[in-house]
Coordinates of C-alpha atoms in Angstrom, one line a residue:
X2 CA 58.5 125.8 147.8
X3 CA 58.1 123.9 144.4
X4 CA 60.8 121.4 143.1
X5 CA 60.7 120.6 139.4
X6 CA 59.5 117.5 138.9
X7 CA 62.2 115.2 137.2
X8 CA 59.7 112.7 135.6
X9 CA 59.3 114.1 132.2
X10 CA 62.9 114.1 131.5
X11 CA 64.0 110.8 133.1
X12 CA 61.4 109.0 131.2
X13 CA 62.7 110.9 127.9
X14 CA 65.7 109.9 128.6
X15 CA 64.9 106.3 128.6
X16 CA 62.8 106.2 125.3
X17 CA 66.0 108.0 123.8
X18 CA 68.2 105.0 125.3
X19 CA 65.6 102.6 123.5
X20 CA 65.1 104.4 120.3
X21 CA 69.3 104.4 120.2
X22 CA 69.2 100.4 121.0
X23 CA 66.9 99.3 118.8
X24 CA 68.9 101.5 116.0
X25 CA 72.2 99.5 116.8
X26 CA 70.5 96.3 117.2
X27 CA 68.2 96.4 114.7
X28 CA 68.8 93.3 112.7
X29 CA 69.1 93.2 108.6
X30 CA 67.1 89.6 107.7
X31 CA 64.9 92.2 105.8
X32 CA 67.3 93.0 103.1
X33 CA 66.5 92.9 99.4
X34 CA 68.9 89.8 98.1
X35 CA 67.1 89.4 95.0
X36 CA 63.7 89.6 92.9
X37 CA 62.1 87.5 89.8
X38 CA 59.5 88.6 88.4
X39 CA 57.6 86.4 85.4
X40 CA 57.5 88.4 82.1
X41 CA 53.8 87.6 81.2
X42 CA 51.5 89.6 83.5
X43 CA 48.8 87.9 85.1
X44 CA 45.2 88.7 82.8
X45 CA 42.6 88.7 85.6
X46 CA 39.5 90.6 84.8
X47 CA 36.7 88.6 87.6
X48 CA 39.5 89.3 89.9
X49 CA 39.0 85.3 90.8
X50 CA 43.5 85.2 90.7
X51 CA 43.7 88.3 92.9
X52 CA 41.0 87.2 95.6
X53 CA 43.1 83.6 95.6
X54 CA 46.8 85.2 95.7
X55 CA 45.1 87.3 98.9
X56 CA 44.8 84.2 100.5
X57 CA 48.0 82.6 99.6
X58 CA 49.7 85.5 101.4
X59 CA 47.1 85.9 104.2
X60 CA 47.8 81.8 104.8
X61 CA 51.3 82.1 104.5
X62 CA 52.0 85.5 106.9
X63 CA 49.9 83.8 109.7
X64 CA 51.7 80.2 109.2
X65 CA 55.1 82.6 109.5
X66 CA 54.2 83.3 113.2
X67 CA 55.1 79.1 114.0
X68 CA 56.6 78.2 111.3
X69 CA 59.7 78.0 109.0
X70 CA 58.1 76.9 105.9
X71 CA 54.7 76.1 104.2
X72 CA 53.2 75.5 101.1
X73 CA 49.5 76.3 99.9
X74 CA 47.5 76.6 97.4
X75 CA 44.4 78.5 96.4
X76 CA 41.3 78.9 94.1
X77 CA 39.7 76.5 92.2
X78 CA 40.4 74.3 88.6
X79 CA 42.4 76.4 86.2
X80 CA 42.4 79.1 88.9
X81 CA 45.2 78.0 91.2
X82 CA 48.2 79.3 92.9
X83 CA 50.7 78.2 94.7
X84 CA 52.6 79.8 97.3
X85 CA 55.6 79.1 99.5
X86 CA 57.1 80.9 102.2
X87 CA 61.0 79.7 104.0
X88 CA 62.6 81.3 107.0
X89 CA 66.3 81.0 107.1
X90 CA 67.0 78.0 110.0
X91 CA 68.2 80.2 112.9
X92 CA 65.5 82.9 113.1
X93 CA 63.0 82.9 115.6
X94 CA 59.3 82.6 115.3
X95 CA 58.7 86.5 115.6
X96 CA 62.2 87.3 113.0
X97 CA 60.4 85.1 110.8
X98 CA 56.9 86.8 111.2
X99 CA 58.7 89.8 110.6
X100 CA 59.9 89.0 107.7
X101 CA 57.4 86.8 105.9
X102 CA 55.4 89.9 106.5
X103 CA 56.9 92.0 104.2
X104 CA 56.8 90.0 101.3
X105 CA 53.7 90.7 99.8
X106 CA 53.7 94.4 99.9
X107 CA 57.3 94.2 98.3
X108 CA 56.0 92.1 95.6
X109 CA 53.7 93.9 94.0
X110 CA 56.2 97.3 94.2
X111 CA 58.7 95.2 92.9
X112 CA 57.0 93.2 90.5
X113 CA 53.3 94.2 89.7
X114 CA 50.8 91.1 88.8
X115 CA 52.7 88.5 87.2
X116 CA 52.0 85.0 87.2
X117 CA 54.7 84.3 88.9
X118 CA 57.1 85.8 91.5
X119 CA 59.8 85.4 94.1
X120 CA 61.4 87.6 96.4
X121 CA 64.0 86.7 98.2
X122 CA 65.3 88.7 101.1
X123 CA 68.4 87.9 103.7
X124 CA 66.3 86.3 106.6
X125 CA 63.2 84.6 104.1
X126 CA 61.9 84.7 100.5
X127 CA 58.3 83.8 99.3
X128 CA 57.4 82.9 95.7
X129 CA 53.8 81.9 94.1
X130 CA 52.9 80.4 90.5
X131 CA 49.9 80.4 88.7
X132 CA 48.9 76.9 87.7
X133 CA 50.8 76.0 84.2
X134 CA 53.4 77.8 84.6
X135 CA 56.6 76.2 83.7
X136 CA 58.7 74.4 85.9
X137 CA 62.7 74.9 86.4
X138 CA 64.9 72.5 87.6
X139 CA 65.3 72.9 91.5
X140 CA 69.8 72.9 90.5
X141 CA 69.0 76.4 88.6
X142 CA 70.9 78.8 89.5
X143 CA 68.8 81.8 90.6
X144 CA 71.6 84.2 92.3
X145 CA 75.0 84.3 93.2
X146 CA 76.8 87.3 95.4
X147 CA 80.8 87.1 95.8
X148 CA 82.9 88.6 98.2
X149 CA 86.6 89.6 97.7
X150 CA 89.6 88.1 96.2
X151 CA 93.0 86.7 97.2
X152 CA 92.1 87.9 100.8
X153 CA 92.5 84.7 102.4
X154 CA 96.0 83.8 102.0
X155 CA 97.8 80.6 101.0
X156 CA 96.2 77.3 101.3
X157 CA 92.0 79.1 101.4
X158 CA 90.1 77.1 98.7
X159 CA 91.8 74.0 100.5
X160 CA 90.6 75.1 104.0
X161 CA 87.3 76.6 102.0
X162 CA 86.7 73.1 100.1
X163 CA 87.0 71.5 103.8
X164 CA 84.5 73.5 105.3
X165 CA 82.1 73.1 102.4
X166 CA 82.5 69.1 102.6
X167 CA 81.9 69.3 106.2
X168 CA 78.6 71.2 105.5
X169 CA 77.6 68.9 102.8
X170 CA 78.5 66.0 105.3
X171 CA 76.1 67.3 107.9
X172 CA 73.5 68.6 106.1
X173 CA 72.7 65.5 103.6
X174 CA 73.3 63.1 106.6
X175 CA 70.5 64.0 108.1
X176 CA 71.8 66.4 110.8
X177 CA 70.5 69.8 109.7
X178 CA 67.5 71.2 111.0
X179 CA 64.6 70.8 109.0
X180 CA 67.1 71.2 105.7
X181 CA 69.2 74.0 107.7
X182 CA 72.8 73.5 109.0
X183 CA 75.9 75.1 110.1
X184 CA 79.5 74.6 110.9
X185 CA 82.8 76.5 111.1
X186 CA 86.1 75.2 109.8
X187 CA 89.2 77.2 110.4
X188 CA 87.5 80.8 110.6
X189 CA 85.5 79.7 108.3
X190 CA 81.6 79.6 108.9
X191 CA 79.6 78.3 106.0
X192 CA 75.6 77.7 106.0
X193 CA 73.1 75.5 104.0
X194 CA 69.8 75.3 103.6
X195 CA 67.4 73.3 101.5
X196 CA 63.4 74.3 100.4
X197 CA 61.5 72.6 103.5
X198 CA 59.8 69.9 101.8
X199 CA 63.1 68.4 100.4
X200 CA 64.0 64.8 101.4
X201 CA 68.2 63.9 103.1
X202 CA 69.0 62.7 99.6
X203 CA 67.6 65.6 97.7
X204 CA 68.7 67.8 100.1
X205 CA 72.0 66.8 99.8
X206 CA 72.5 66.6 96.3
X207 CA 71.1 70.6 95.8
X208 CA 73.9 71.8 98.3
X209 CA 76.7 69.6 96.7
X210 CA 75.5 71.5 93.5
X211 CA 75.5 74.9 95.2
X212 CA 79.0 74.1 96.5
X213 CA 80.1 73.0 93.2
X214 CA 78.6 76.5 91.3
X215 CA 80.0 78.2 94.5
X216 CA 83.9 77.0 94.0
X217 CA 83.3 77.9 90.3
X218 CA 81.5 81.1 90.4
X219 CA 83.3 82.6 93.4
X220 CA 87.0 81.1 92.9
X221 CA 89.2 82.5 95.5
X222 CA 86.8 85.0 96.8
X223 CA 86.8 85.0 100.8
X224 CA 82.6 84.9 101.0
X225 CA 80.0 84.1 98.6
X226 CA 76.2 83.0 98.5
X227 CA 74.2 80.9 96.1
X228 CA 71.0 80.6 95.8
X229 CA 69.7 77.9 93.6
X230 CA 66.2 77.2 93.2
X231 CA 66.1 74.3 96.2
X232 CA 69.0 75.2 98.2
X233 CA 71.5 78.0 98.9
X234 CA 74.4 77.9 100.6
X235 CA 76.9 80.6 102.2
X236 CA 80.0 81.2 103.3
X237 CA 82.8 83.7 104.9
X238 CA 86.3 83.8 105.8
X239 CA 87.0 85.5 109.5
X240 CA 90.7 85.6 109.8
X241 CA 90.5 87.1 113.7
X242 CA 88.0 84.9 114.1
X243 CA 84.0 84.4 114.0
X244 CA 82.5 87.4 115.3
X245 CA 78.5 86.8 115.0
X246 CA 78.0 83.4 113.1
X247 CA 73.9 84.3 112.6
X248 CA 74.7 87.5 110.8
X249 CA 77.9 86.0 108.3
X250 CA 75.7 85.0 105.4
X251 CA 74.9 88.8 104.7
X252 CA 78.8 89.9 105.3
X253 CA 79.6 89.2 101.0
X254 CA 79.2 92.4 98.6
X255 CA 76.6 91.9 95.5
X256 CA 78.9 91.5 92.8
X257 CA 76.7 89.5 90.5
X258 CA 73.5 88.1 89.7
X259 CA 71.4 85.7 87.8
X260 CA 67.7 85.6 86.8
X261 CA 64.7 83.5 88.0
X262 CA 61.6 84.3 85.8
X263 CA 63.2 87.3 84.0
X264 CA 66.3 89.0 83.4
X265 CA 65.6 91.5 85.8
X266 CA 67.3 91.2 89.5
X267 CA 67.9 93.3 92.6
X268 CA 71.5 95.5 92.0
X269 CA 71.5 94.7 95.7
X270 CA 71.0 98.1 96.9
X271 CA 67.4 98.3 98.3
X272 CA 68.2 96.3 101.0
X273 CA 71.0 98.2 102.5
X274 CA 68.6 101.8 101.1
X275 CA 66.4 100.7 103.1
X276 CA 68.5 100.2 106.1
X277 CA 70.4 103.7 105.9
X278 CA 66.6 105.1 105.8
X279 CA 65.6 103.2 109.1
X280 CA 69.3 104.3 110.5
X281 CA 68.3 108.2 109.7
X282 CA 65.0 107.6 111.0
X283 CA 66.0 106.7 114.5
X284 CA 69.2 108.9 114.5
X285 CA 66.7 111.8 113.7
X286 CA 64.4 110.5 116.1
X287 CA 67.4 110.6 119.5
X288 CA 68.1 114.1 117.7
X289 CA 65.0 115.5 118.7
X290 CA 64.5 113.5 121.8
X291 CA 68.0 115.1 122.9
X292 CA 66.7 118.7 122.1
X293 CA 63.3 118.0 123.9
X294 CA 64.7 116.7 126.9
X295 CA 67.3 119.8 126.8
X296 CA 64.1 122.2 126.7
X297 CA 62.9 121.0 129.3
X298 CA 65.4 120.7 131.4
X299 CA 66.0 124.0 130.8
X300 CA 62.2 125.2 132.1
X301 CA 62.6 123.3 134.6
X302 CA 65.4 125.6 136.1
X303 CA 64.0 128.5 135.2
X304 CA 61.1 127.5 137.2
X305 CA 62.8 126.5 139.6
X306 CA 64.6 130.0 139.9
X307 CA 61.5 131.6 139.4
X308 CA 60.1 129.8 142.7
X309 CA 63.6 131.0 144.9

């Protein structure tokens, strides 16, 4: 006498389980915050600028693998770019690979062959410049994102102001991690962090600005983000409490924006686009692994009657 063999189906069954994890777990560092793109494309006919920005982005995707940040530059005299990559503080090595690892392709969708970009994304950005292309000050204010209003009842931009002294406290004393620090105050959780090769004192004075832009730009709003061109800071109010503290700093709506090289910037949409496309993918995906496994379960009977 035969017996079906349950194999197929139980091992179905646990790549549907781990197709429906990985689609609730699947985290969103990869979301579009904002782009800038430099107006004046980038005039390259020996292709010397496009063989140096390949290794700029080559250098910088394998440096994401161990570390947060790095700066490098390719090509030769006139020729020369300069690239920089940042992982937010608490991702790991592989979240930032992950990340960093996007970038490029994303740029030139995004932005085409300019001679100058930045992309920043929830979990990383990356820029590159073309040597002689003007400088901004590293207090410019690239982006800023607020969250709701009068949501955080009486006494919040004293309890808000608090927490944002705390975090300017522990990040320019010296106590943030490589230029990355966080703290709660009150369900409040608020997070800091400055461009990698910035000194305590530099450091310190880019977030104070950020906090400063922040109390102006955001008011009484219960989260908010800004990102200037050293720094960015952000913050959000969790009145039953901190749920996820590594996840907060993408909580605020995109209510507003600000331009780096130009005055075009992300809506804010792409981002979460793109995660609604991954969600249908692997909701699609445990759609048909249900109706597979249901197939087969249902030869299997039939065989099984058959063999009776």
């Amino acid at each position: 006498m035969c017996y079906p063999s349950p194999t197929k189906p139980f091992f179905l069954f646990l790549f549907l389980i781990f197709i429906t994890q990985v689609g609730e777990s699947a985290p969103d560092n990869t979301n579009l915050v904002y782009k800038g793109c430099a107006q004046q494309s980038l005039q390259d006919p020996n292709g010397v600028y496009s063989s140096a920005l390949s290794a700029i982005f080559g250098t910088l995707i394998q440096q994401s693998s161990k570390a947060k940040f790095f700066k490098t530059v390719s090509g030769s005299e006139q020729a020369t770019i300069t690239g920089i990559f940042q992982c937010r503080g608490d991702l790991s090595n592989l979240d930032c690979y992950n990340c960093v690892s996007r970038l490029p392709i994303l740029m030139d969708k995004l932005c085409g062959k300019t001679v100058a970009a930045r992309l920043q994304l929830l979990g990383c950005y990356m820029l590159y410049e073309v040597a002689g292309f003007a400088q901004i000050s590293g207090m410019e204010m690239l982006y800023k994102t607020c969250g709701s209003s009068n949501a955080g009842g009486m006494g919040f931009e004293e309890r808000r102001d608090s927490a944002f002294s705390a975090l300017e406290s522990g990040i320019g004393g010296g106590n943030g991690n490589g230029g990355f620090y966080t703290t709660n105050y009150e369900s409040l959780y608020v997070l800091g962090q400055c461009q990698g090769d910035l000194g305590n004192s530099d450091c310190g004075e880019c977030v104070k600005s950020a906090v400063q832009r922040a109390q102006v730009e955001c008011g009484s709003s219960t989260s908010g983000q800004v990102y200037l061109h050293r720094c960015f800071i952000s913050y959000s109010y969790y009145p039953n409490g901190i749920p996820n503290p590594k996840k907060s700093s993408s909580s605020s709506s995109y209510s507003s924006s600000s331009s780096y090289y130009s005055p075009s910037s992300s809506s804010g949409t792409e981002g979460s686009n793109t995660g609604k496309t991954v969600a249908i993918i692997l909701g699609g995906a445990a759609g048909v692994g249900f109706i597979v496994i249901f197939v087969l379960f249902a030869k299997n009977l039939a065989k099984k009657h058959d063999d009776y």
